[in-house]
Amino acid sequence: MRDVAFGQYFPGKSLIHRLDPRAKIILFIAHIVILFCTFSYPALAVTAVFTALFLILSGISPKFYFKSLKVIIFIVLFTSLLNLFYGSGEPIWQWWIFKITLNGINRAVFVTTRIICLILASSCLTFTTSPTELTDAIERLMKPLRVIHFPVHEIAMMMSLALRFVPTLLEETDKIMQAQKARGADMESGNLVKRVKALVPILIPLFVSAFRRAYDVATAMECRCYRGGAGRTRMKQIHMARRDAAAFVVMALVIGGVIVCNILFKAAI
Amino acid sequence: MSCVLELKNLSYVYGKGTPFEKRAVNRVSLQIHRGELIGVIGHTGSGKSTMMQMLNGLMRPTEGQVLLDGKDIWAEPKKIREVRFKVGMVFQYPEYQLFEETVRKDIAFGAKNRGLEGAALEQAIRDAADFTGLKPELLEKSPFELSGGEKRRAAIAGVIAMNPEVLVLDEPTAGLDPMGREVLLSQITRYHQERQNTVLLVTHSMEDIARVADRIIVMHKGNLVLFEPTRTVFSQGDRLKQWGLSVPQITAIMQDLRRRGLDVPDGVLTVDEAFRALLPLLKKEGKLW
Amino acid sequence: MSFISIQDVRFSYDEIEEGKPVRYAVDGVSLDVERGEFVAVIGHNGCGKSTLAKQLNAMLLPDSGKVIIDGDDTSVEENTYTIREKIGLVLQNPDNQLVASIVEEDVAFGPENLGVEPAEIRRRVDEALKAVDMYEYREHAPHKLSGGQKQRVAIAGILAIQPQCIVLDEPTAMLDPSGRQEVVSTLLKLNREQKMTVVLITHFMDEAVLADRVVVMDSGKILTQGTPEEVFSQVELLKKHRLDVPQSAELAYKLRGCGLKINHIPLTREDCVALLGEAMR
C-alpha cells in the first residue's frame, strides 16, 4: 500500500512544476472536460498527444506514471470489457451472449484512452504540485465564495492536513494490522460478515489514534501561533507569469482542435 | 538444553529483483534454548525488527528457515496462525492496538483466537493481569480510561494470555518514565522466571539489557555480528561502538579503571557488581573504615 | 525581573468540587528562568512537568498565581500571541507536530501565521533548517524522515518564529539513542552559540546532566533544584522518589557511604574514573 505513487509529489524545476498551481488546476479541469467531449478518432488523438506532451514536459520518470496506472488497471480492464461486449449494431463476432460490434470496439478504445489520460493528467498535477501549493491554489480560486460565508481557508487547511497525514495513517494501519495478526486475528478467511467483523480490531485503534493525532496537531498549530486565515502570508508566492498565459493559449488551441475534429470527422461513438 | 528456536541461513530481501533491492536480514543462523532470556540490540535499521517479525511468521523469509521446536514454521503455510500463538509478539507502543470495550475482553482477544474458553480462559486472563501488575478492578474498565503505563501493561497482558512458548517484546519500555521502566522490566523477569519461558527482549537501553539478559544478539546492517553471553558482549565496548552501540556507563567506568591497572573484573554489568568488586580493593588499601 | 517568572502557580484539570479541585496537576510552583539559561525539568509522568510547560506559552492559564514572560502576564488575553512568539513549545510526538507535506513548507508555517513577508520567511526557513542541520532535507516529505530528523524539523519550525526561548516537552521520549543524541546536541548548540534560553523537560537524566540547572518535580511541586552536581548528589532523595541517577553517581555515593573520602559526586564516566583512580592511589 505504501509505495502507491498516486498523490505523491516530486520536487523539481520543470516547466510544469513552475506553472502557477491555479493555472494547473484550471487547465486540469479544462482537460478533463475536453477529454469527454472527444467523439472522433482525430479528436481523441489530439487530446492523447496533448497529454503525452505535458507528461514529457513534467520531467518525471515514466516509471512513476506507469506505477500510478497500475493501481487502476483493473478498473480500466473492466470498463473496457464491459463496453466491448455491450456495443450496439451489427456483431462482428458472437459467442453465446457475448457479441462484439464495431461500435463496441470504438467505445472500448474511447473509454480506455479517456480513463488513462485522466489518471495520467491527475498524476501529473499531484507529481508536480506540492500539496501546500495545491491547497493554496484552491483557496485562492474559491476566494469569491467567501462572500456567501463559505469557510474557504478552513477547507483548504483541512485538505492540506489530510494530505499530510494520509501516509502516516497508512503506515499506522499497517502496524495495527501486524499487531492484531500477532494476536491471532484472522483477516484472510471466512465469509463476508466474518471479514467485516475482523476489521473492528483495526478500525477502532485507527480511529482512536486519528483523534489523538488530531488533538496533538491542533495543539502544535496553536503553539505555532496559528489563529485562522486572517493576516496569514505565504512563503511561496504564486503568481501568473507569461508561461501560464502560454499554457492557456496551448489549451485553447487543443480545445479548438478537438472541436474542429469533431465537426470535420464522423463521430465514432 | 533443548533448542526452541533455530534460524537457519535466514534472509529477508525487500523488493527482490527490483533496482531497490535491499537486504534487511542477511543469512542469519542461530539457536535459542528453551528458557533463555535473550537481549536483541542493534542500531535502528540493523534488521532486528524484520528478523523478529519472521520469528512468528508475520513476514515470510525470502531465504532460509525458522525452526520452532525443530519444525519449519512455513512447512504448512495454512497453519501459520498456530505459530503466532506459540511465538507471542509485543510490538513497540502496543497500547495502540487496544480496541475492546473492557480490558478483560481485550486481554482475552488473543487467547480466544487460540481457542481458549471457560475456566482456562479466565485463568489465562488472571495470570496475565497478575504478571503485568494490573489490578483486578481495572479489568472491567474500558482500556481507553487507563493511564499510559496501564494501557501498555494491558496490551502486554493480551499477548501473555495466549500462553506463548516464546515471548518477543520490541522496546517494551519505550516512552515510559524511569519508575515505569523499572517496574515493567521486573515484571518481565518475574514472568520469565516463573513460567520458565523463552523471552526475547529488543531494546535500545543497554542498562536494562545488562541487568536481565542471559545472552545478547547484536545485529548490524542485517548481519548477526555477535551472539554471546551478556558479560562477553559488554566487555567488547570498542566493537559495540563501531556498530553504533554503547555499553552501560558503569561497564565503561570499570573498563577504564581496569585499563589503569586496577584489578577489577571485565564486563561489569551493574552498579552493585561494581561496588562489590571495588569494596575489597579499597579495604585493602585502607581507604575505608 | 527574570525572563520567565512563575509565581506560586496552581492548576488543575479536574472539576472544582466544594471550591477546591480534587487534585492539582501543578501545585504551588515558583520558578525563575534567566535569559540564556539551559534548565532541565525532570520527574515522573504525571508529576506536572508537561502541564507546567503549557503554562509557559499560555496554552494553559494558571488557576491561581501568575506566569510572567518578559514582563507580560500570560493570563492577559492580548498577550497570548506576543508570548507564543517569545516562547516556542516543542512537543513529544514528532509526527504530530509537522503540518505540511514538505519540510520547508512546514518550517514556514509559524512565520506565515505571523504574517511575515515572503522573502523574510524564506530567509528564516533556510536559517532555521541550517541551525538544526536539516537544510539538505528541505524538499523531503516529513513521513520519510527518521524520528530524530522529524524532531529537528519541529525545532526548526519553532526557530523560524524567532523565539527567545524554546520549551521542549519530552522531545526525546519517542526517539532511539541516535535520534536523542541529534536532538540534544542541537539544543546544546542553540544554547551555546545563539544564547537561546532552553527549558528541557525530560525523564532521561543523562540529558538533564548537560543543563545549567536541574529542577526536579514530584506531585505538582518542586522537589529540589540546583546545578546537576547539587541535584544528582542527593542520591538518596532521588532514589526514594524512584528517579534515575547516573550510575557513576550511584557508585560513588555507595562507596562514600562505606567511608571512602571523595570531595564530590561524579556525573560523568571520565570524572568518576579520575576520582576513583585518585582514591585508589
mmCIF file of N, CA and C in Angstrom, chain B residues 96-182:
data_model
loop_
_atom_site.group_PDB
_atom_site.id
_atom_site.type_symbol
_atom_site.label_atom_id
_atom_site.label_comp_id
_atom_site.label_asym_id
_atom_site.label_seq_id
_atom_site.Cartn_x
_atom_site.Cartn_y
_atom_site.Cartn_z
ATOM 1 N N TYR B 96 -1.417 1.016 21.366
ATOM 2 C CA TYR B 96 -2.209 1.499 20.242
ATOM 3 C C TYR B 96 -3.019 0.398 19.567
ATOM 4 N N GLN B 97 -2.921 -0.833 20.057
ATOM 5 C CA GLN B 97 -3.698 -1.901 19.449
ATOM 6 C C GLN B 97 -4.943 -2.241 20.274
ATOM 7 N N LEU B 98 -5.121 -1.593 21.432
ATOM 8 C CA LEU B 98 -6.281 -1.895 22.279
ATOM 9 C C LEU B 98 -7.555 -1.475 21.556
ATOM 10 N N PHE B 99 -8.603 -2.289 21.648
ATOM 11 C CA PHE B 99 -9.825 -1.898 20.927
ATOM 12 C C PHE B 99 -11.109 -2.343 21.603
ATOM 13 N N GLU B 100 -11.040 -3.273 22.561
ATOM 14 C CA GLU B 100 -12.280 -3.838 23.110
ATOM 15 C C GLU B 100 -12.965 -2.891 24.090
ATOM 16 N N GLU B 101 -14.194 -3.306 24.501
ATOM 17 C CA GLU B 101 -14.954 -2.462 25.421
ATOM 18 C C GLU B 101 -14.335 -2.456 26.811
ATOM 19 N N THR B 102 -13.840 -3.634 27.232
ATOM 20 C CA THR B 102 -13.226 -3.698 28.547
ATOM 21 C C THR B 102 -11.822 -4.278 28.431
ATOM 22 N N VAL B 103 -11.031 -4.005 29.459
ATOM 23 C CA VAL B 103 -9.660 -4.512 29.491
ATOM 24 C C VAL B 103 -9.688 -6.045 29.444
ATOM 25 N N ARG B 104 -10.641 -6.639 30.176
ATOM 26 C CA ARG B 104 -10.739 -8.097 30.208
ATOM 27 C C ARG B 104 -10.925 -8.659 28.795
ATOM 28 N N LYS B 105 -11.866 -8.071 28.059
ATOM 29 C CA LYS B 105 -12.134 -8.561 26.698
ATOM 30 C C LYS B 105 -10.912 -8.390 25.810
ATOM 31 N N ASP B 106 -10.208 -7.291 26.018
ATOM 32 C CA ASP B 106 -9.043 -7.054 25.174
ATOM 33 C C ASP B 106 -7.946 -8.071 25.453
ATOM 34 N N ILE B 107 -7.730 -8.344 26.744
ATOM 35 C CA ILE B 107 -6.707 -9.338 27.088
ATOM 36 C C ILE B 107 -7.112 -10.697 26.529
ATOM 37 N N ALA B 108 -8.440 -10.956 26.519
ATOM 38 C CA ALA B 108 -8.933 -12.266 26.084
ATOM 39 C C ALA B 108 -8.843 -12.467 24.577
ATOM 40 N N PHE B 109 -8.728 -11.364 23.815
ATOM 41 C CA PHE B 109 -8.816 -11.445 22.356
ATOM 42 C C PHE B 109 -7.895 -12.507 21.755
ATOM 43 N N GLY B 110 -6.609 -12.441 22.086
ATOM 44 C CA GLY B 110 -5.642 -13.386 21.527
ATOM 45 C C GLY B 110 -5.889 -14.798 22.021
ATOM 46 N N ALA B 111 -6.152 -14.908 23.333
ATOM 47 C CA ALA B 111 -6.354 -16.223 23.937
ATOM 48 C C ALA B 111 -7.574 -16.918 23.325
ATOM 49 N N LYS B 112 -8.640 -16.141 23.091
ATOM 50 C CA LYS B 112 -9.843 -16.692 22.462
ATOM 51 C C LYS B 112 -9.547 -17.149 21.043
ATOM 52 N N ASN B 113 -8.777 -16.324 20.330
ATOM 53 C CA ASN B 113 -8.388 -16.717 18.977
ATOM 54 C C ASN B 113 -7.630 -18.042 18.992
ATOM 55 N N ARG B 114 -6.909 -18.284 20.089
ATOM 56 C CA ARG B 114 -6.159 -19.527 20.179
ATOM 57 C C ARG B 114 -7.086 -20.692 20.509
ATOM 58 N N GLY B 115 -8.316 -20.365 20.949
ATOM 59 C CA GLY B 115 -9.277 -21.423 21.237
ATOM 60 C C GLY B 115 -9.501 -21.658 22.719
ATOM 61 N N LEU B 116 -8.920 -20.810 23.559
ATOM 62 C CA LEU B 116 -9.142 -20.961 24.999
ATOM 63 C C LEU B 116 -10.560 -20.518 25.333
ATOM 64 N N GLU B 117 -11.211 -21.228 26.265
ATOM 65 C CA GLU B 117 -12.505 -20.761 26.739
ATOM 66 C C GLU B 117 -12.773 -21.231 28.157
ATOM 67 N N GLY B 118 -13.857 -20.703 28.720
ATOM 68 C CA GLY B 118 -14.278 -21.106 30.058
ATOM 69 C C GLY B 118 -13.228 -20.819 31.117
ATOM 70 N N ALA B 119 -13.019 -21.804 31.972
ATOM 71 C CA ALA B 119 -12.128 -21.618 33.113
ATOM 72 C C ALA B 119 -10.688 -21.389 32.668
ATOM 73 N N ALA B 120 -10.285 -22.069 31.619
ATOM 74 C CA ALA B 120 -8.910 -21.917 31.137
ATOM 75 C C ALA B 120 -8.656 -20.481 30.674
ATOM 76 N N LEU B 121 -9.669 -19.929 29.996
ATOM 77 C CA LEU B 121 -9.555 -18.553 29.512
ATOM 78 C C LEU B 121 -9.456 -17.591 30.690
ATOM 79 N N GLU B 122 -10.356 -17.812 31.657
ATOM 80 C CA GLU B 122 -10.399 -16.962 32.837
ATOM 81 C C GLU B 122 -9.042 -17.000 33.560
ATOM 82 N N GLN B 123 -8.498 -18.208 33.691
ATOM 83 C CA GLN B 123 -7.210 -18.376 34.360
ATOM 84 C C GLN B 123 -6.107 -17.632 33.598
ATOM 85 N N ALA B 124 -6.131 -17.762 32.281
ATOM 86 C CA ALA B 124 -5.102 -17.119 31.446
ATOM 87 C C ALA B 124 -5.155 -15.605 31.613
ATOM 88 N N ILE B 125 -6.398 -15.062 31.642
ATOM 89 C CA ILE B 125 -6.556 -13.613 31.804
ATOM 90 C C ILE B 125 -6.014 -13.182 33.157
ATOM 91 N N ARG B 126 -6.391 -13.967 34.197
ATOM 92 C CA ARG B 126 -5.992 -13.573 35.539
ATOM 93 C C ARG B 126 -4.465 -13.630 35.702
ATOM 94 N N ASP B 127 -3.866 -14.700 35.165
ATOM 95 C CA ASP B 127 -2.408 -14.812 35.249
ATOM 96 C C ASP B 127 -1.723 -13.665 34.526
ATOM 97 N N ALA B 128 -2.221 -13.371 33.322
ATOM 98 C CA ALA B 128 -1.590 -12.320 32.514
ATOM 99 C C ALA B 128 -1.690 -10.974 33.219
ATOM 100 N N ALA B 129 -2.874 -10.718 33.813
ATOM 101 C CA ALA B 129 -3.061 -9.454 34.533
ATOM 102 C C ALA B 129 -2.134 -9.399 35.736
ATOM 103 N N ASP B 130 -1.952 -10.552 36.371
ATOM 104 C CA ASP B 130 -1.105 -10.617 37.547
ATOM 105 C C ASP B 130 0.363 -10.364 37.187
ATOM 106 N N PHE B 131 0.827 -10.998 36.112
ATOM 107 C CA PHE B 131 2.219 -10.816 35.687
ATOM 108 C C PHE B 131 2.515 -9.364 35.352
ATOM 109 N N THR B 132 1.516 -8.682 34.779
ATOM 110 C CA THR B 132 1.770 -7.313 34.367
ATOM 111 C C THR B 132 1.323 -6.303 35.431
ATOM 112 N N GLY B 133 0.893 -6.824 36.577
ATOM 113 C CA GLY B 133 0.565 -5.930 37.684
ATOM 114 C C GLY B 133 -0.686 -5.101 37.480
ATOM 115 N N LEU B 134 -1.654 -5.639 36.724
ATOM 116 C CA LEU B 134 -2.923 -4.925 36.553
ATOM 117 C C LEU B 134 -3.874 -5.348 37.660
ATOM 118 N N LYS B 135 -4.401 -4.388 38.377
ATOM 119 C CA LYS B 135 -5.305 -4.722 39.472
ATOM 120 C C LYS B 135 -6.625 -5.264 38.906
ATOM 121 N N PRO B 136 -7.221 -6.254 39.617
ATOM 122 C CA PRO B 136 -8.452 -6.890 39.104
ATOM 123 C C PRO B 136 -9.561 -5.890 38.788
ATOM 124 N N GLU B 137 -9.681 -4.798 39.559
ATOM 125 C CA GLU B 137 -10.781 -3.865 39.303
ATOM 126 C C GLU B 137 -10.605 -3.127 37.964
ATOM 127 N N LEU B 138 -9.367 -3.103 37.455
ATOM 128 C CA LEU B 138 -9.137 -2.449 36.171
ATOM 129 C C LEU B 138 -9.705 -3.263 35.010
ATOM 130 N N LEU B 139 -9.867 -4.576 35.241
ATOM 131 C CA LEU B 139 -10.287 -5.457 34.150
ATOM 132 C C LEU B 139 -11.646 -5.090 33.575
ATOM 133 N N GLU B 140 -12.520 -4.504 34.395
ATOM 134 C CA GLU B 140 -13.859 -4.186 33.913
ATOM 135 C C GLU B 140 -13.941 -2.794 33.298
ATOM 136 N N LYS B 141 -12.832 -2.054 33.369
ATOM 137 C CA LYS B 141 -12.823 -0.694 32.808
ATOM 138 C C LYS B 141 -12.600 -0.738 31.301
ATOM 139 N N SER B 142 -12.901 0.376 30.647
ATOM 140 C CA SER B 142 -12.553 0.492 29.224
ATOM 141 C C SER B 142 -11.047 0.727 29.127
ATOM 142 N N PRO B 143 -10.403 0.074 28.179
ATOM 143 C CA PRO B 143 -8.947 0.277 28.076
ATOM 144 C C PRO B 143 -8.572 1.731 27.824
ATOM 145 N N PHE B 144 -9.517 2.509 27.273
ATOM 146 C CA PHE B 144 -9.193 3.897 26.958
ATOM 147 C C PHE B 144 -9.251 4.807 28.179
ATOM 148 N N GLU B 145 -9.724 4.244 29.324
ATOM 149 C CA GLU B 145 -9.758 5.030 30.560
ATOM 150 C C GLU B 145 -8.477 4.880 31.358
ATOM 151 N N LEU B 146 -7.621 3.935 30.959
ATOM 152 C CA LEU B 146 -6.426 3.667 31.751
ATOM 153 C C LEU B 146 -5.368 4.742 31.532
ATOM 154 N N SER B 147 -4.394 4.782 32.453
ATOM 155 C CA SER B 147 -3.268 5.690 32.263
ATOM 156 C C SER B 147 -2.336 5.085 31.228
ATOM 157 N N GLY B 148 -1.384 5.882 30.745
ATOM 158 C CA GLY B 148 -0.463 5.423 29.708
ATOM 159 C C GLY B 148 0.247 4.127 30.075
ATOM 160 N N GLY B 149 0.769 4.079 31.297
ATOM 161 C CA GLY B 149 1.507 2.888 31.736
ATOM 162 C C GLY B 149 0.603 1.676 31.852
ATOM 163 N N GLU B 150 -0.614 1.900 32.347
ATOM 164 C CA GLU B 150 -1.561 0.786 32.498
ATOM 165 C C GLU B 150 -1.971 0.222 31.142
ATOM 166 N N LYS B 151 -2.161 1.130 30.166
ATOM 167 C CA LYS B 151 -2.514 0.674 28.816
ATOM 168 C C LYS B 151 -1.429 -0.232 28.273
ATOM 169 N N ARG B 152 -0.183 0.208 28.459
ATOM 170 C CA ARG B 152 0.953 -0.578 27.981
ATOM 171 C C ARG B 152 0.907 -1.981 28.587
ATOM 172 N N ARG B 153 0.651 -2.033 29.909
ATOM 173 C CA ARG B 153 0.649 -3.333 30.582
ATOM 174 C C ARG B 153 -0.528 -4.194 30.138
ATOM 175 N N ALA B 154 -1.682 -3.553 29.903
ATOM 176 C CA ALA B 154 -2.842 -4.313 29.425
ATOM 177 C C ALA B 154 -2.536 -4.938 28.068
ATOM 178 N N ALA B 155 -1.853 -4.182 27.214
ATOM 179 C CA ALA B 155 -1.544 -4.687 25.881
ATOM 180 C C ALA B 155 -0.569 -5.864 25.966
ATOM 181 N N ILE B 156 0.405 -5.756 26.856
ATOM 182 C CA ILE B 156 1.361 -6.859 27.010
ATOM 183 C C ILE B 156 0.642 -8.080 27.580
ATOM 184 N N ALA B 157 -0.281 -7.836 28.521
ATOM 185 C CA ALA B 157 -1.050 -8.942 29.098
ATOM 186 C C ALA B 157 -1.823 -9.681 28.006
ATOM 187 N N GLY B 158 -2.307 -8.941 27.013
ATOM 188 C CA GLY B 158 -3.050 -9.546 25.915
ATOM 189 C C GLY B 158 -2.226 -10.565 25.148
ATOM 190 N N VAL B 159 -0.935 -10.375 25.095
ATOM 191 C CA VAL B 159 -0.069 -11.340 24.409
ATOM 192 C C VAL B 159 0.299 -12.488 25.354
ATOM 193 N N ILE B 160 0.578 -12.139 26.610
ATOM 194 C CA ILE B 160 0.935 -13.176 27.585
ATOM 195 C C ILE B 160 -0.219 -14.170 27.772
ATOM 196 N N ALA B 161 -1.463 -13.662 27.700
ATOM 197 C CA ALA B 161 -2.633 -14.522 27.915
ATOM 198 C C ALA B 161 -2.762 -15.611 26.856
ATOM 199 N N MET B 162 -2.083 -15.456 25.725
ATOM 200 C CA MET B 162 -2.127 -16.509 24.703
ATOM 201 C C MET B 162 -1.246 -17.697 25.086
ATOM 202 N N ASN B 163 -0.579 -17.586 26.226
ATOM 203 C CA ASN B 163 0.349 -18.621 26.689
ATOM 204 C C ASN B 163 1.389 -18.992 25.640
ATOM 205 N N PRO B 164 2.110 -18.019 25.125
ATOM 206 C CA PRO B 164 3.116 -18.357 24.113
ATOM 207 C C PRO B 164 4.314 -19.074 24.742
ATOM 208 N N GLU B 165 4.981 -19.880 23.935
ATOM 209 C CA GLU B 165 6.193 -20.536 24.439
ATOM 210 C C GLU B 165 7.370 -19.591 24.392
ATOM 211 N N VAL B 166 7.312 -18.723 23.391
ATOM 212 C CA VAL B 166 8.366 -17.718 23.249
ATOM 213 C C VAL B 166 7.684 -16.353 23.250
ATOM 214 N N LEU B 167 8.195 -15.428 24.053
ATOM 215 C CA LEU B 167 7.616 -14.082 24.085
ATOM 216 C C LEU B 167 8.645 -13.102 23.528
ATOM 217 N N VAL B 168 8.249 -12.399 22.475
ATOM 218 C CA VAL B 168 9.141 -11.398 21.892
ATOM 219 C C VAL B 168 8.603 -10.021 22.247
ATOM 220 N N LEU B 169 9.433 -9.176 22.847
ATOM 221 C CA LEU B 169 8.996 -7.828 23.195
ATOM 222 C C LEU B 169 9.879 -6.824 22.477
ATOM 223 N N ASP B 170 9.256 -5.956 21.681
ATOM 224 C CA ASP B 170 10.007 -4.943 20.949
ATOM 225 C C ASP B 170 9.916 -3.627 21.714
ATOM 226 N N GLU B 171 11.008 -3.218 22.329
ATOM 227 C CA GLU B 171 11.068 -1.942 23.059
ATOM 228 C C GLU B 171 9.902 -1.767 24.026
ATOM 229 N N PRO B 172 9.709 -2.717 24.933
ATOM 230 C CA PRO B 172 8.523 -2.607 25.792
ATOM 231 C C PRO B 172 8.552 -1.393 26.708
ATOM 232 N N THR B 173 9.730 -0.826 26.969
ATOM 233 C CA THR B 173 9.781 0.287 27.923
ATOM 234 C C THR B 173 9.880 1.653 27.241
ATOM 235 N N ALA B 174 9.797 1.688 25.910
ATOM 236 C CA ALA B 174 9.935 2.964 25.200
ATOM 237 C C ALA B 174 8.909 3.975 25.680
ATOM 238 N N GLY B 175 9.360 5.177 25.967
ATOM 239 C CA GLY B 175 8.456 6.258 26.341
ATOM 240 C C GLY B 175 7.992 6.230 27.790
ATOM 241 N N LEU B 176 8.346 5.200 28.561
ATOM 242 C CA LEU B 176 7.935 5.170 29.966
ATOM 243 C C LEU B 176 8.944 5.958 30.810
ATOM 244 N N ASP B 177 8.500 6.416 31.981
ATOM 245 C CA ASP B 177 9.432 7.127 32.846
ATOM 246 C C ASP B 177 10.273 6.111 33.631
ATOM 247 N N PRO B 178 11.325 6.583 34.347
ATOM 248 C CA PRO B 178 12.247 5.640 34.985
ATOM 249 C C PRO B 178 11.548 4.616 35.869
ATOM 250 N N MET B 179 10.530 5.053 36.610
ATOM 251 C CA MET B 179 9.854 4.129 37.514
ATOM 252 C C MET B 179 9.074 3.095 36.705
ATOM 253 N N GLY B 180 8.332 3.557 35.702
ATOM 254 C CA GLY B 180 7.559 2.652 34.864
ATOM 255 C C GLY B 180 8.457 1.631 34.185
ATOM 256 N N ARG B 181 9.631 2.107 33.762
ATOM 257 C CA ARG B 181 10.582 1.235 33.086
ATOM 258 C C ARG B 181 11.044 0.125 34.012
ATOM 259 N N GLU B 182 11.397 0.546 35.236
ATOM 260 C CA GLU B 182 11.920 -0.417 36.189
ATOM 261 C C GLU B 182 10.869 -1.454 36.556
#
